[in-house]
């Protein structure tokens, strides 16, 4: 009879054993993901577990499990909001920053902060201090400037990063990067800043205009000097050509003086040759030079006897 009762209730008993086994596993073990690291405290003494998978543990209060995400975190906190800070030349600006960090040493991190919110609260305080120190080392025109080459953001980011890494070196945190969310000018001084920027742009424009006018004057002076030289050379060359022509003409004039009639005859021939270049019909008085030559030629033919 007892056997019949046992076989009658064995599914329920088996289910109870399975549930009990699951409860025992849940109580005496924990699961660790690949992106996690765990700190297991045994009566308050911490031990780090980094291997993912199922791990055995004693139930509370003997042991307690603290899980931390070991992936990179992005945090801005209060320091990420726009807050006023002062530059080296005592100008107020609004700045917000953020950091990316990860838990490198879970035991140190747990011993110091115990929880992530506690760590980020302290990190936020360090960020404010590092931000104020870094921006306070540079002048206003190295932070707010239309000329990108004059900005020192890369140097400022590196200074904040070095400061935070030094502060967190012994607390199990590694700062991977620092970024600047925004940099703005408070409304109370924005008009003065814009007026100063306009004045600076005008100063640069006036300087460029003055340099351009000076360069233009130099170009004009050089061009005038070159023109004077060219004209002088041309005038000298023209005088030389005229002198050479006068010398050659003097030779011809000396020849003409020896026989003026021949000279006159040759000049008349030249004139007649020029006038009668083409097929031209002229009705002129033969008493007009140089057409007197034609008349003389005709008279010569008439008076010359014909040979028989």
Short mmCIF file of C-alpha atoms in Angstrom, two decimals:
data_model
loop_
_atom_site.label_atom_id
_atom_site.label_comp_id
_atom_site.label_asym_id
_atom_site.label_seq_id
_atom_site.Cartn_x
_atom_site.Cartn_y
_atom_site.Cartn_z
CA UNK A 1 0.00 0.00 0.00
CA UNK A 2 2.85 2.33 0.91
CA UNK A 3 4.52 1.61 -2.41
CA UNK A 4 1.32 2.54 -4.19
CA UNK A 5 1.20 5.85 -2.31
CA UNK A 6 4.87 6.51 -3.17
CA UNK A 7 4.42 5.91 -6.89
CA UNK A 8 1.24 7.94 -6.79
CA UNK A 9 3.05 11.06 -5.47
CA UNK A 10 6.49 10.65 -7.06
CA UNK A 11 5.97 13.38 -9.75
CA UNK A 12 5.24 15.88 -7.01
CA UNK A 13 8.26 14.77 -5.03
CA UNK A 14 10.48 14.97 -8.13
CA UNK A 15 9.24 18.47 -8.83
CA UNK A 16 10.00 19.42 -5.24
CA UNK A 17 13.53 18.03 -5.55
CA UNK A 18 14.09 20.02 -8.78
CA UNK A 19 12.82 23.21 -7.13
CA UNK A 20 15.00 22.58 -4.11
CA UNK A 21 18.03 22.01 -6.34
CA UNK A 22 17.33 25.24 -8.21
CA UNK A 23 17.02 27.11 -4.92
CA UNK A 24 20.26 25.60 -3.66
CA UNK A 25 22.03 26.60 -6.88
CA UNK A 26 20.58 30.11 -6.62
CA UNK A 27 21.63 30.43 -3.00
CA UNK A 28 25.09 28.87 -3.31
CA UNK A 29 26.16 30.27 -6.71
CA UNK A 30 26.14 33.36 -8.88
CA UNK A 31 26.45 34.06 -12.59
CA UNK A 32 29.09 36.47 -13.92
CA UNK A 33 28.78 38.03 -17.38
CA UNK A 34 31.74 38.66 -19.73
CA UNK A 35 31.40 42.43 -19.30
CA UNK A 36 31.42 42.20 -15.50
CA UNK A 37 33.89 41.80 -12.68
CA UNK A 38 32.83 40.78 -9.18
CA UNK A 39 34.09 41.51 -5.71
CA UNK A 40 33.16 38.73 -3.28
CA UNK A 41 33.41 39.66 0.39
CA UNK A 42 33.82 36.91 2.98
CA UNK A 43 33.06 38.40 6.38
CA UNK A 44 34.06 41.79 4.88
CA UNK A 45 37.30 40.64 3.25
CA UNK A 46 37.17 41.32 -0.53
CA UNK A 47 38.29 38.98 -3.31
CA UNK A 48 38.09 39.74 -7.04
CA UNK A 49 36.53 37.32 -9.54
CA UNK A 50 37.11 38.12 -13.22
CA UNK A 51 36.26 34.82 -14.98
CA UNK A 52 32.78 34.79 -16.52
CA UNK A 53 30.41 31.88 -15.84
CA UNK A 54 28.84 30.14 -12.85
CA UNK A 55 30.68 30.46 -9.53
CA UNK A 56 30.06 28.87 -6.11
CA UNK A 57 29.51 31.12 -3.06
CA UNK A 58 28.25 30.97 0.48
CA UNK A 59 24.94 32.66 1.12
CA UNK A 60 24.58 35.95 2.97
CA UNK A 61 25.81 36.85 5.59
CA UNK A 62 28.86 34.63 4.98
CA UNK A 63 29.59 36.08 1.55
CA UNK A 64 28.25 39.03 -0.43
CA UNK A 65 28.60 39.63 -4.20
CA UNK A 66 29.26 43.06 -5.71
CA UNK A 67 29.15 43.25 -9.49
CA UNK A 68 30.78 46.04 -11.51
CA UNK A 69 30.63 46.70 -15.24
CA UNK A 70 34.20 46.78 -16.55
CA UNK A 71 33.30 48.41 -19.87
CA UNK A 72 34.09 52.05 -20.61
CA UNK A 73 31.64 54.49 -19.05
CA UNK A 74 30.84 58.03 -20.21
CA UNK A 75 30.22 60.48 -17.38
CA UNK A 76 29.61 64.21 -17.27
CA UNK A 77 27.75 64.66 -13.99
CA UNK A 78 27.49 68.19 -12.66
CA UNK A 79 30.80 69.15 -14.25
CA UNK A 80 29.28 68.42 -17.65
CA UNK A 81 26.74 71.19 -17.19
CA UNK A 82 27.72 74.70 -18.20
CA UNK A 83 29.35 76.29 -15.16
CA UNK A 84 31.27 79.53 -14.84
CA UNK A 85 35.02 79.39 -14.62
CA UNK A 86 37.66 82.10 -14.81
CA UNK A 87 40.46 82.43 -17.37
CA UNK A 88 44.03 83.52 -16.67
CA UNK A 89 43.18 87.13 -17.58
CA UNK A 90 40.12 87.12 -15.26
CA UNK A 91 37.32 86.67 -17.79
CA UNK A 92 34.34 84.46 -16.92
CA UNK A 93 33.27 81.76 -19.36
CA UNK A 94 30.77 78.88 -19.27
CA UNK A 95 32.35 75.44 -19.70
CA UNK A 96 31.10 71.85 -19.56
CA UNK A 97 33.26 68.71 -19.82
CA UNK A 98 32.83 64.93 -19.79
CA UNK A 99 35.13 61.94 -19.25
CA UNK A 100 35.21 58.29 -20.28
CA UNK A 101 36.54 55.94 -17.63
CA UNK A 102 36.65 52.26 -16.69
CA UNK A 103 37.20 50.22 -13.56
CA UNK A 104 40.73 48.80 -13.88
CA UNK A 105 41.19 47.47 -10.33
CA UNK A 106 37.89 46.27 -8.86
CA UNK A 107 39.33 45.62 -5.38
CA UNK A 108 40.76 49.15 -5.00
CA UNK A 109 37.60 50.61 -6.48
CA UNK A 110 35.38 48.68 -4.05
CA UNK A 111 37.59 49.39 -1.04
CA UNK A 112 37.58 53.13 -1.79
CA UNK A 113 34.11 53.84 -3.12
CA UNK A 114 32.05 50.68 -2.52
CA UNK A 115 29.53 51.70 -5.22
CA UNK A 116 29.58 53.37 -8.62
CA UNK A 117 27.42 56.38 -7.53
CA UNK A 118 29.90 57.11 -4.74
CA UNK A 119 32.79 56.92 -7.21
CA UNK A 120 31.10 59.20 -9.74
CA UNK A 121 30.26 61.71 -7.02
CA UNK A 122 33.96 61.95 -6.14
CA UNK A 123 34.94 61.94 -9.83
CA UNK A 124 32.59 64.86 -10.45
CA UNK A 125 34.40 66.88 -7.77
CA UNK A 126 37.79 66.05 -9.33
CA UNK A 127 36.50 67.02 -12.77
CA UNK A 128 35.40 70.46 -11.55
CA UNK A 129 38.77 71.08 -9.93
CA UNK A 130 40.75 69.92 -12.99
CA UNK A 131 38.53 71.92 -15.34
CA UNK A 132 38.94 75.16 -13.38
CA UNK A 133 42.71 74.66 -13.10
CA UNK A 134 43.16 73.92 -16.83
CA UNK A 135 40.98 76.75 -18.17
CA UNK A 136 42.42 79.12 -15.55
CA UNK A 137 45.89 78.65 -17.08
CA UNK A 138 44.93 80.16 -20.44
CA UNK A 139 43.81 83.60 -21.56
CA UNK A 140 40.37 84.40 -22.93
CA UNK A 141 41.54 84.81 -26.55
CA UNK A 142 43.07 81.31 -26.41
CA UNK A 143 39.63 79.86 -25.63
CA UNK A 144 37.24 82.19 -27.51
CA UNK A 145 38.72 83.21 -30.84
CA UNK A 146 37.54 83.13 -34.47
CA UNK A 147 41.02 81.99 -35.49
CA UNK A 148 41.13 78.21 -34.99
CA UNK A 149 44.94 78.24 -34.87
CA UNK A 150 44.87 80.41 -31.73
CA UNK A 151 42.65 78.00 -29.75
CA UNK A 152 44.24 75.79 -27.07
CA UNK A 153 41.49 73.19 -26.60
CA UNK A 154 43.78 70.25 -27.29
CA UNK A 155 46.27 71.46 -24.69
CA UNK A 156 43.45 72.09 -22.18
CA UNK A 157 41.97 68.62 -22.71
CA UNK A 158 45.39 67.03 -22.21
CA UNK A 159 45.94 69.05 -19.01
CA UNK A 160 42.57 67.91 -17.59
CA UNK A 161 43.30 64.31 -18.60
CA UNK A 162 46.71 64.33 -16.91
CA UNK A 163 45.25 65.87 -13.76
CA UNK A 164 42.43 63.33 -13.49
CA UNK A 165 44.71 60.37 -14.18
CA UNK A 166 47.00 61.51 -11.39
CA UNK A 167 44.07 61.92 -8.98
CA UNK A 168 42.52 58.51 -9.77
CA UNK A 169 45.77 56.50 -10.01
CA UNK A 170 45.32 54.82 -6.59
CA UNK A 171 41.57 54.28 -6.70
CA UNK A 172 41.18 51.57 -9.33
CA UNK A 173 39.88 53.96 -12.01
CA UNK A 174 41.49 54.67 -15.39
CA UNK A 175 40.47 57.82 -17.29
CA UNK A 176 40.53 57.05 -21.00
CA UNK A 177 39.58 60.43 -22.49
CA UNK A 178 38.36 63.92 -21.69
CA UNK A 179 36.01 65.97 -23.87
CA UNK A 180 34.61 69.49 -23.82
CA UNK A 181 30.83 69.66 -24.19
CA UNK A 182 30.56 73.39 -24.80
CA UNK A 183 32.27 76.72 -24.19
CA UNK A 184 30.09 79.83 -24.04
CA UNK A 185 30.31 83.43 -22.94
CA UNK A 186 27.92 84.69 -20.21
CA UNK A 187 25.29 87.16 -21.40
CA UNK A 188 26.67 89.85 -19.12
CA UNK A 189 29.96 90.05 -21.02
CA UNK A 190 28.99 88.79 -24.49
CA UNK A 191 28.47 92.32 -25.84
CA UNK A 192 31.91 93.40 -24.61
CA UNK A 193 33.44 90.29 -26.13
CA UNK A 194 31.78 90.91 -29.49
CA UNK A 195 32.83 94.58 -29.42
CA UNK A 196 36.41 93.53 -28.69
CA UNK A 197 36.32 90.93 -31.45
CA UNK A 198 34.97 93.54 -33.91
CA UNK A 199 37.70 95.97 -32.87
CA UNK A 200 40.30 93.24 -33.33
CA UNK A 201 38.97 92.38 -36.79
CA UNK A 202 38.97 96.10 -37.70
CA UNK A 203 42.55 96.45 -36.48
CA UNK A 204 43.62 93.52 -38.64
CA UNK A 205 41.69 94.93 -41.62
CA UNK A 206 43.29 98.36 -41.20
CA UNK A 207 46.69 96.72 -40.96
CA UNK A 208 46.07 94.76 -44.17
CA UNK A 209 44.82 97.90 -45.96
CA UNK A 210 47.90 99.86 -44.83
CA UNK A 211 50.19 97.07 -45.99
CA UNK A 212 48.36 96.94 -49.32
CA UNK A 213 48.66 100.71 -49.82
CA UNK A 214 52.35 100.59 -48.93
CA UNK A 215 52.91 97.77 -51.40
CA UNK A 216 50.95 99.68 -54.07
CA UNK A 217 53.15 102.75 -53.51
CA UNK A 218 56.25 100.62 -53.89
CA UNK A 219 54.91 99.15 -57.11
CA UNK A 220 54.08 102.62 -58.49
CA UNK A 221 57.52 103.95 -57.53
CA UNK A 222 59.17 100.97 -59.18
CA UNK A 223 57.01 101.39 -62.30
CA UNK A 224 57.80 105.12 -62.53
CA UNK A 225 61.48 104.42 -62.11
CA UNK A 226 61.36 101.75 -64.79
CA UNK A 227 59.42 104.08 -67.13
CA UNK A 228 62.04 106.84 -66.62
CA UNK A 229 64.82 104.40 -67.43
CA UNK A 230 63.02 103.10 -70.54
CA UNK A 231 62.25 106.62 -71.80
CA UNK A 232 65.83 107.73 -71.16
CA UNK A 233 67.17 104.73 -73.05
CA UNK A 234 64.74 105.33 -75.92
CA UNK A 235 65.63 109.02 -76.07
CA UNK A 236 69.35 108.20 -76.08
CA UNK A 237 68.82 105.63 -78.80
CA UNK A 238 66.77 108.10 -80.86
CA UNK A 239 69.49 110.75 -80.55
CA UNK A 240 72.04 108.18 -81.62
CA UNK A 241 69.95 107.23 -84.67
CA UNK A 242 69.37 110.90 -85.56
CA UNK A 243 73.09 111.62 -85.22
CA UNK A 244 73.91 108.67 -87.42
CA UNK A 245 71.31 109.79 -89.99
CA UNK A 246 72.61 113.36 -89.90
CA UNK A 247 76.15 112.08 -90.45
CA UNK A 248 75.08 110.00 -93.44
CA UNK A 249 73.00 112.90 -94.80
CA UNK A 250 75.99 115.22 -94.42
CA UNK A 251 77.95 112.97 -96.80
CA UNK A 252 75.20 113.21 -99.40
CA UNK A 253 74.84 116.97 -98.91
CA UNK A 254 78.58 117.37 -99.45
CA UNK A 255 78.25 115.49 -102.72
CA UNK A 256 75.23 117.61 -103.72
CA UNK A 257 77.15 120.83 -103.04
CA UNK A 258 79.73 119.82 -105.64
CA UNK A 259 76.99 119.65 -108.32
CA UNK A 260 73.79 121.46 -107.26
CA UNK A 261 72.09 120.95 -110.62
CA UNK A 262 72.59 117.19 -110.38
CA UNK A 263 71.20 117.23 -106.86
CA UNK A 264 68.13 119.16 -107.96
CA UNK A 265 67.65 116.83 -110.92
CA UNK A 266 67.82 113.74 -108.71
CA UNK A 267 65.33 115.20 -106.24
CA UNK A 268 62.91 115.97 -109.01
CA UNK A 269 63.26 112.46 -110.37
CA UNK A 270 62.48 111.02 -106.96
CA UNK A 271 59.41 113.21 -106.66
CA UNK A 272 58.20 112.28 -110.13
CA UNK A 273 58.77 108.56 -109.46
CA UNK A 274 56.71 108.83 -106.28
CA UNK A 275 53.83 110.64 -107.92
CA UNK A 276 53.66 108.35 -110.96
CA UNK A 277 53.90 105.03 -109.20
CA UNK A 278 50.60 103.72 -110.53
CA UNK A 279 48.69 104.23 -113.70
CA UNK A 280 47.98 107.93 -113.24
CA UNK A 281 46.63 110.58 -115.57
CA UNK A 282 47.63 114.12 -114.66
CA UNK A 283 46.92 117.42 -116.39
CA UNK A 284 49.46 119.87 -114.98
CA UNK A 285 51.45 122.79 -116.12
CA UNK A 286 54.85 121.66 -117.39
CA UNK A 287 56.39 124.73 -115.94
CA UNK A 288 55.75 123.27 -112.46
CA UNK A 289 58.54 121.22 -110.91
CA UNK A 290 59.24 118.37 -111.21
CA UNK A 291 57.24 118.22 -114.49
CA UNK A 292 59.66 120.65 -116.12
CA UNK A 293 61.79 117.59 -116.74
CA UNK A 294 59.16 116.25 -119.13
CA UNK A 295 59.11 119.53 -120.96
CA UNK A 296 62.89 119.61 -121.20
CA UNK A 297 62.93 116.03 -122.51
CA UNK A 298 60.34 116.88 -125.17
CA UNK A 299 62.19 119.99 -126.30
CA UNK A 300 65.41 118.01 -126.44
CA UNK A 301 63.82 115.44 -128.77
CA UNK A 302 62.47 118.17 -131.03
CA UNK A 303 65.77 119.99 -131.36
CA UNK A 304 67.83 116.87 -131.84
CA UNK A 305 68.33 116.19 -135.64
CA UNK A 306 67.28 112.81 -136.94
CA UNK A 307 70.10 110.80 -138.37
CA UNK A 308 69.63 109.51 -141.89
#
